[in-house]
Amino acid sequence: MSFPYQTGNPVVDILLREKLGLAKEIAAEVSLVLPKSCGIDDFDLCVLFANALDNAIAACRSNDGAKVVRVSGKQQGDFYMLAFENTCSDELLPPTGTGLSNIKAVAEKYHGAVLAEKTEDSFIGMFC
């Protein structure tokens, strides 16, 4: 098995490989190293990453132009900030669905927050 993404967490590595591997038409950029003990349960990491990636991939596929997903993360003091950015169409965002609700629930469980911003051709979701 090859792991094109090495985050320091094997569960996240497998999830990234599976999700992004199925979306071959989408360019993926991953710049992420998770701390050994990030304090987030592997199940909750899967909920966060799976929902964010599913949303990003769906948005890219609905876009006629460039199709790019960027995942990054960095530690700032006691907080770890994750960012998911993807290209998308210039249409309005659909109402908050189950995926974003699941992401918010995980963030709140760990006393974190979610910030989402849409520009004309991209969407950025940040979680800390």
Short mmCIF file of N, CA and C in Angstrom, two decimals:
data_model
loop_
_atom_site.label_atom_id
_atom_site.label_comp_id
_atom_site.label_asym_id
_atom_site.label_seq_id
_atom_site.Cartn_x
_atom_site.Cartn_y
_atom_site.Cartn_z
N MET A 1 0.84 -1.18 0.00
CA MET A 1 0.00 0.00 0.00
C MET A 1 0.88 1.25 0.00
N SER A 2 0.55 2.17 -0.85
CA SER A 2 1.28 3.43 -0.85
C SER A 2 0.41 4.50 -0.21
N PHE A 3 1.06 5.40 0.48
CA PHE A 3 0.36 6.50 1.14
C PHE A 3 0.91 7.81 0.59
N PRO A 4 0.21 8.38 -0.38
CA PRO A 4 0.71 9.62 -0.97
C PRO A 4 0.68 10.79 0.00
N TYR A 5 -0.10 10.67 1.08
CA TYR A 5 -0.19 11.74 2.06
C TYR A 5 0.29 11.21 3.40
N GLN A 6 1.27 11.87 3.97
CA GLN A 6 1.87 11.47 5.24
C GLN A 6 1.61 12.56 6.27
N THR A 7 0.55 12.39 7.05
CA THR A 7 0.16 13.42 8.01
C THR A 7 0.66 13.15 9.42
N GLY A 8 1.15 11.94 9.66
CA GLY A 8 1.52 11.56 11.02
C GLY A 8 0.42 10.78 11.71
N ASN A 9 -0.75 10.69 11.08
CA ASN A 9 -1.86 9.92 11.63
C ASN A 9 -2.30 8.93 10.55
N PRO A 10 -2.09 7.62 10.79
CA PRO A 10 -2.40 6.63 9.75
C PRO A 10 -3.87 6.60 9.34
N VAL A 11 -4.78 6.88 10.25
CA VAL A 11 -6.21 6.90 9.92
C VAL A 11 -6.50 8.02 8.93
N VAL A 12 -5.96 9.20 9.17
CA VAL A 12 -6.16 10.33 8.27
C VAL A 12 -5.47 10.07 6.94
N ASP A 13 -4.27 9.45 6.97
CA ASP A 13 -3.57 9.12 5.73
C ASP A 13 -4.41 8.22 4.83
N ILE A 14 -5.02 7.19 5.42
CA ILE A 14 -5.85 6.26 4.66
C ILE A 14 -7.08 6.98 4.11
N LEU A 15 -7.70 7.80 4.93
CA LEU A 15 -8.90 8.53 4.50
C LEU A 15 -8.57 9.47 3.34
N LEU A 16 -7.48 10.21 3.45
CA LEU A 16 -7.07 11.11 2.37
C LEU A 16 -6.80 10.32 1.09
N ARG A 17 -6.09 9.21 1.22
CA ARG A 17 -5.78 8.39 0.04
C ARG A 17 -7.05 7.89 -0.63
N GLU A 18 -7.99 7.40 0.16
CA GLU A 18 -9.23 6.85 -0.41
C GLU A 18 -10.09 7.94 -1.05
N LYS A 19 -10.35 9.00 -0.32
CA LYS A 19 -11.24 10.06 -0.82
C LYS A 19 -10.64 10.77 -2.03
N LEU A 20 -9.38 11.20 -1.92
CA LEU A 20 -8.76 11.95 -3.01
C LEU A 20 -8.36 11.04 -4.16
N GLY A 21 -8.11 9.77 -3.85
CA GLY A 21 -7.78 8.80 -4.90
C GLY A 21 -8.95 8.51 -5.82
N LEU A 22 -10.17 8.62 -5.31
CA LEU A 22 -11.36 8.40 -6.12
C LEU A 22 -11.72 9.62 -6.96
N ALA A 23 -11.12 10.74 -6.64
CA ALA A 23 -11.41 11.99 -7.34
C ALA A 23 -10.21 12.37 -8.20
N LYS A 24 -9.88 11.52 -9.14
CA LYS A 24 -8.68 11.72 -9.95
C LYS A 24 -8.71 12.98 -10.80
N GLU A 25 -9.91 13.49 -11.09
CA GLU A 25 -10.03 14.70 -11.91
C GLU A 25 -9.76 15.97 -11.12
N ILE A 26 -9.53 15.81 -9.81
CA ILE A 26 -9.32 16.96 -8.93
C ILE A 26 -7.88 16.98 -8.45
N ALA A 27 -7.21 18.11 -8.62
CA ALA A 27 -5.85 18.26 -8.11
C ALA A 27 -5.92 18.42 -6.59
N ALA A 28 -5.06 17.72 -5.89
CA ALA A 28 -5.06 17.78 -4.43
C ALA A 28 -3.71 18.24 -3.92
N GLU A 29 -3.75 19.14 -2.96
CA GLU A 29 -2.53 19.64 -2.31
C GLU A 29 -2.75 19.46 -0.81
N VAL A 30 -1.89 18.66 -0.19
CA VAL A 30 -2.02 18.41 1.25
C VAL A 30 -0.73 18.84 1.93
N SER A 31 -0.87 19.77 2.86
CA SER A 31 0.26 20.28 3.65
C SER A 31 -0.17 20.21 5.11
N LEU A 32 0.04 19.05 5.69
CA LEU A 32 -0.56 18.79 6.99
C LEU A 32 0.28 17.78 7.76
N VAL A 33 0.66 18.13 8.96
CA VAL A 33 1.31 17.19 9.88
C VAL A 33 0.56 17.29 11.20
N LEU A 34 -0.09 16.20 11.56
CA LEU A 34 -0.85 16.19 12.81
C LEU A 34 0.07 15.81 13.96
N PRO A 35 -0.06 16.47 15.10
CA PRO A 35 0.75 16.11 16.26
C PRO A 35 0.42 14.68 16.69
N LYS A 36 1.42 13.99 17.23
CA LYS A 36 1.21 12.61 17.67
C LYS A 36 0.02 12.50 18.60
N SER A 37 -0.07 13.43 19.53
CA SER A 37 -1.17 13.41 20.48
C SER A 37 -1.96 14.70 20.30
N CYS A 38 -2.84 14.69 19.30
CA CYS A 38 -3.58 15.93 19.04
C CYS A 38 -4.81 16.04 19.93
N GLY A 39 -5.13 14.99 20.68
CA GLY A 39 -6.25 15.06 21.62
C GLY A 39 -7.61 14.85 20.99
N ILE A 40 -7.64 14.53 19.69
CA ILE A 40 -8.91 14.27 19.01
C ILE A 40 -8.98 12.79 18.68
N ASP A 41 -10.06 12.16 19.07
CA ASP A 41 -10.29 10.75 18.82
C ASP A 41 -10.24 10.46 17.31
N ASP A 42 -9.70 9.28 16.94
CA ASP A 42 -9.61 8.92 15.53
C ASP A 42 -10.98 8.92 14.84
N PHE A 43 -12.01 8.48 15.53
CA PHE A 43 -13.36 8.48 14.96
C PHE A 43 -13.78 9.91 14.62
N ASP A 44 -13.52 10.85 15.54
CA ASP A 44 -13.89 12.24 15.30
C ASP A 44 -13.06 12.86 14.18
N LEU A 45 -11.78 12.48 14.07
CA LEU A 45 -10.96 12.93 12.94
C LEU A 45 -11.56 12.44 11.62
N CYS A 46 -12.03 11.19 11.62
CA CYS A 46 -12.66 10.65 10.41
C CYS A 46 -13.93 11.42 10.06
N VAL A 47 -14.75 11.74 11.06
CA VAL A 47 -15.97 12.52 10.80
C VAL A 47 -15.59 13.86 10.19
N LEU A 48 -14.62 14.52 10.78
CA LEU A 48 -14.20 15.84 10.31
C LEU A 48 -13.66 15.78 8.88
N PHE A 49 -12.67 14.91 8.66
CA PHE A 49 -12.03 14.84 7.35
C PHE A 49 -12.96 14.28 6.28
N ALA A 50 -13.72 13.24 6.59
CA ALA A 50 -14.61 12.64 5.58
C ALA A 50 -15.66 13.64 5.12
N ASN A 51 -16.29 14.33 6.05
CA ASN A 51 -17.32 15.29 5.67
C ASN A 51 -16.74 16.48 4.92
N ALA A 52 -15.61 17.01 5.39
CA ALA A 52 -14.98 18.15 4.70
C ALA A 52 -14.53 17.77 3.30
N LEU A 53 -13.94 16.59 3.15
CA LEU A 53 -13.49 16.15 1.83
C LEU A 53 -14.67 15.85 0.90
N ASP A 54 -15.71 15.21 1.42
CA ASP A 54 -16.89 14.95 0.59
C ASP A 54 -17.48 16.25 0.07
N ASN A 55 -17.60 17.25 0.95
CA ASN A 55 -18.13 18.55 0.53
C ASN A 55 -17.22 19.21 -0.50
N ALA A 56 -15.92 19.17 -0.28
CA ALA A 56 -14.96 19.80 -1.19
C ALA A 56 -14.99 19.13 -2.56
N ILE A 57 -15.02 17.82 -2.57
CA ILE A 57 -15.03 17.07 -3.84
C ILE A 57 -16.33 17.35 -4.60
N ALA A 58 -17.46 17.35 -3.90
CA ALA A 58 -18.74 17.64 -4.56
C ALA A 58 -18.74 19.05 -5.15
N ALA A 59 -18.20 20.01 -4.42
CA ALA A 59 -18.15 21.39 -4.92
C ALA A 59 -17.26 21.48 -6.15
N CYS A 60 -16.13 20.81 -6.12
CA CYS A 60 -15.23 20.83 -7.29
C CYS A 60 -15.90 20.21 -8.51
N ARG A 61 -16.59 19.12 -8.28
CA ARG A 61 -17.23 18.43 -9.41
C ARG A 61 -18.35 19.27 -10.02
N SER A 62 -18.94 20.16 -9.25
CA SER A 62 -20.01 21.01 -9.79
C SER A 62 -19.45 22.23 -10.50
N ASN A 63 -18.14 22.40 -10.46
CA ASN A 63 -17.48 23.55 -11.07
C ASN A 63 -16.99 23.20 -12.47
N ASP A 64 -17.23 24.08 -13.42
CA ASP A 64 -16.78 23.85 -14.79
C ASP A 64 -15.30 24.18 -14.98
N GLY A 65 -14.75 25.01 -14.12
CA GLY A 65 -13.36 25.44 -14.27
C GLY A 65 -12.39 24.53 -13.54
N ALA A 66 -11.38 25.14 -12.95
CA ALA A 66 -10.34 24.41 -12.22
C ALA A 66 -10.97 23.61 -11.08
N LYS A 67 -10.35 22.48 -10.78
CA LYS A 67 -10.83 21.62 -9.71
C LYS A 67 -9.65 21.32 -8.79
N VAL A 68 -9.64 22.00 -7.64
CA VAL A 68 -8.51 21.88 -6.71
C VAL A 68 -9.04 21.78 -5.29
N VAL A 69 -8.45 20.87 -4.51
CA VAL A 69 -8.72 20.76 -3.08
C VAL A 69 -7.38 20.93 -2.37
N ARG A 70 -7.36 21.84 -1.38
CA ARG A 70 -6.17 22.05 -0.57
C ARG A 70 -6.52 21.77 0.90
N VAL A 71 -5.69 20.96 1.54
CA VAL A 71 -5.87 20.67 2.96
C VAL A 71 -4.58 21.07 3.65
N SER A 72 -4.70 21.90 4.67
CA SER A 72 -3.50 22.33 5.40
C SER A 72 -3.80 22.38 6.89
N GLY A 73 -2.76 22.39 7.65
CA GLY A 73 -2.92 22.48 9.09
C GLY A 73 -1.65 22.99 9.74
N LYS A 74 -1.85 23.69 10.86
CA LYS A 74 -0.69 24.16 11.61
C LYS A 74 -1.09 24.38 13.05
N GLN A 75 -0.12 24.26 13.91
CA GLN A 75 -0.36 24.45 15.33
C GLN A 75 -0.06 25.90 15.69
N GLN A 76 -0.96 26.48 16.49
CA GLN A 76 -0.77 27.84 16.99
C GLN A 76 -1.03 27.79 18.48
N GLY A 77 0.04 27.75 19.25
CA GLY A 77 -0.09 27.64 20.70
C GLY A 77 -0.74 26.33 21.06
N ASP A 78 -1.82 26.37 21.83
CA ASP A 78 -2.53 25.17 22.24
C ASP A 78 -3.56 24.72 21.21
N PHE A 79 -3.73 25.49 20.13
CA PHE A 79 -4.73 25.18 19.13
C PHE A 79 -4.08 24.59 17.89
N TYR A 80 -4.84 23.75 17.23
CA TYR A 80 -4.43 23.23 15.94
C TYR A 80 -5.47 23.70 14.93
N MET A 81 -5.03 24.37 13.89
CA MET A 81 -5.95 24.92 12.90
C MET A 81 -5.88 24.08 11.62
N LEU A 82 -7.03 23.58 11.19
CA LEU A 82 -7.16 22.86 9.93
C LEU A 82 -7.88 23.74 8.93
N ALA A 83 -7.45 23.70 7.69
CA ALA A 83 -8.12 24.46 6.64
C ALA A 83 -8.35 23.56 5.44
N PHE A 84 -9.56 23.59 4.94
CA PHE A 84 -9.94 22.89 3.72
C PHE A 84 -10.37 23.97 2.74
N GLU A 85 -9.72 24.01 1.59
CA GLU A 85 -10.05 25.00 0.57
C GLU A 85 -10.31 24.27 -0.74
N ASN A 86 -11.32 24.70 -1.46
CA ASN A 86 -11.61 24.07 -2.74
C ASN A 86 -12.21 25.08 -3.70
N THR A 87 -12.01 24.80 -4.98
CA THR A 87 -12.66 25.60 -5.99
C THR A 87 -14.13 25.21 -6.03
N CYS A 88 -14.96 26.13 -6.48
CA CYS A 88 -16.39 25.87 -6.57
C CYS A 88 -17.01 26.82 -7.58
N SER A 89 -18.26 26.58 -7.90
CA SER A 89 -18.95 27.47 -8.83
C SER A 89 -19.26 28.79 -8.12
N ASP A 90 -19.68 29.77 -8.89
CA ASP A 90 -19.97 31.07 -8.28
C ASP A 90 -21.41 31.16 -7.78
N GLU A 91 -22.12 30.05 -7.77
CA GLU A 91 -23.49 30.03 -7.26
C GLU A 91 -23.49 30.13 -5.73
N LEU A 92 -24.63 30.47 -5.18
CA LEU A 92 -24.77 30.53 -3.73
C LEU A 92 -24.56 29.16 -3.12
N LEU A 93 -24.06 29.16 -1.88
CA LEU A 93 -23.89 27.89 -1.17
C LEU A 93 -25.25 27.28 -0.84
N PRO A 94 -25.32 25.96 -0.88
CA PRO A 94 -26.57 25.34 -0.44
C PRO A 94 -26.70 25.52 1.08
N PRO A 95 -27.91 25.34 1.61
CA PRO A 95 -28.06 25.47 3.06
C PRO A 95 -27.19 24.44 3.78
N THR A 96 -26.86 24.75 5.02
CA THR A 96 -26.02 23.84 5.81
C THR A 96 -26.66 22.47 5.86
N GLY A 97 -25.88 21.47 5.49
CA GLY A 97 -26.39 20.10 5.47
C GLY A 97 -25.80 19.28 6.60
N THR A 98 -25.97 17.98 6.50
CA THR A 98 -25.50 17.06 7.52
C THR A 98 -23.99 17.11 7.68
N GLY A 99 -23.27 17.21 6.56
CA GLY A 99 -21.81 17.22 6.62
C GLY A 99 -21.25 18.35 7.46
N LEU A 100 -21.69 19.56 7.18
CA LEU A 100 -21.21 20.71 7.94
C LEU A 100 -21.70 20.67 9.38
N SER A 101 -22.89 20.15 9.60
CA SER A 101 -23.39 20.00 10.97
C SER A 101 -22.52 19.01 11.76
N ASN A 102 -22.10 17.93 11.11
CA ASN A 102 -21.22 16.95 11.76
C ASN A 102 -19.87 17.58 12.10
N ILE A 103 -19.35 18.38 11.17
CA ILE A 103 -18.07 19.06 11.39
C ILE A 103 -18.17 20.01 12.59
N LYS A 104 -19.25 20.79 12.63
CA LYS A 104 -19.45 21.73 13.74
C LYS A 104 -19.58 20.98 15.07
N ALA A 105 -20.25 19.84 15.06
CA ALA A 105 -20.41 19.05 16.29
C ALA A 105 -19.06 18.57 16.81
N VAL A 106 -18.19 18.12 15.91
CA VAL A 106 -16.86 17.67 16.33
C VAL A 106 -16.06 18.85 16.87
N ALA A 107 -16.09 19.98 16.18
CA ALA A 107 -15.37 21.17 16.65
C ALA A 107 -15.85 21.57 18.04
N GLU A 108 -17.15 21.61 18.24
CA GLU A 108 -17.70 22.01 19.54
C GLU A 108 -17.37 21.01 20.64
N LYS A 109 -17.33 19.73 20.29
CA LYS A 109 -16.99 18.69 21.27
C LYS A 109 -15.61 18.94 21.88
N TYR A 110 -14.69 19.48 21.07
CA TYR A 110 -13.33 19.75 21.53
C TYR A 110 -13.13 21.24 21.82
N HIS A 111 -14.21 21.96 22.06
CA HIS A 111 -14.19 23.39 22.39
C HIS A 111 -13.52 24.22 21.29
N GLY A 112 -13.77 23.82 20.06
CA GLY A 112 -13.24 24.53 18.91
C GLY A 112 -14.32 25.29 18.19
N ALA A 113 -13.95 25.82 17.04
CA ALA A 113 -14.88 26.63 16.25
C ALA A 113 -14.69 26.33 14.78
N VAL A 114 -15.70 26.69 14.00
CA VAL A 114 -15.68 26.52 12.55
C VAL A 114 -15.92 27.87 11.91
N LEU A 115 -15.11 28.19 10.91
CA LEU A 115 -15.30 29.41 10.15
C LEU A 115 -15.35 29.02 8.68
N ALA A 116 -16.39 29.44 7.98
CA ALA A 116 -16.52 29.14 6.56
C ALA A 116 -16.67 30.43 5.78
N GLU A 117 -15.97 30.49 4.65
CA GLU A 117 -16.02 31.69 3.82
C GLU A 117 -16.04 31.27 2.36
N LYS A 118 -16.92 31.91 1.59
CA LYS A 118 -16.99 31.64 0.16
C LYS A 118 -16.65 32.90 -0.60
N THR A 119 -15.74 32.77 -1.56
CA THR A 119 -15.46 33.86 -2.47
C THR A 119 -16.13 33.51 -3.79
N GLU A 120 -15.83 34.26 -4.82
CA GLU A 120 -16.47 34.03 -6.11
C GLU A 120 -16.24 32.61 -6.63
N ASP A 121 -15.01 32.10 -6.49
CA ASP A 121 -14.71 30.80 -7.08
C ASP A 121 -14.04 29.81 -6.12
N SER A 122 -14.10 30.08 -4.81
CA SER A 122 -13.52 29.12 -3.87
C SER A 122 -14.27 29.14 -2.53
N PHE A 123 -14.09 28.06 -1.80
CA PHE A 123 -14.68 27.92 -0.48
C PHE A 123 -13.56 27.56 0.47
N ILE A 124 -13.54 28.19 1.65
CA ILE A 124 -12.53 27.89 2.67
C ILE A 124 -13.26 27.58 3.96
N GLY A 125 -12.95 26.41 4.52
CA GLY A 125 -13.47 26.05 5.83
C GLY A 125 -12.30 25.89 6.78
N MET A 126 -12.34 26.60 7.90
CA MET A 126 -11.26 26.52 8.88
C MET A 126 -11.85 25.99 10.20
N PHE A 127 -11.09 25.11 10.82
CA PHE A 127 -11.52 24.48 12.05
C PHE A 127 -10.39 24.56 13.06
N CYS A 128 -10.67 25.03 14.24
CA CYS A 128 -9.64 25.05 15.28
C CYS A 128 -10.25 24.69 16.60
#
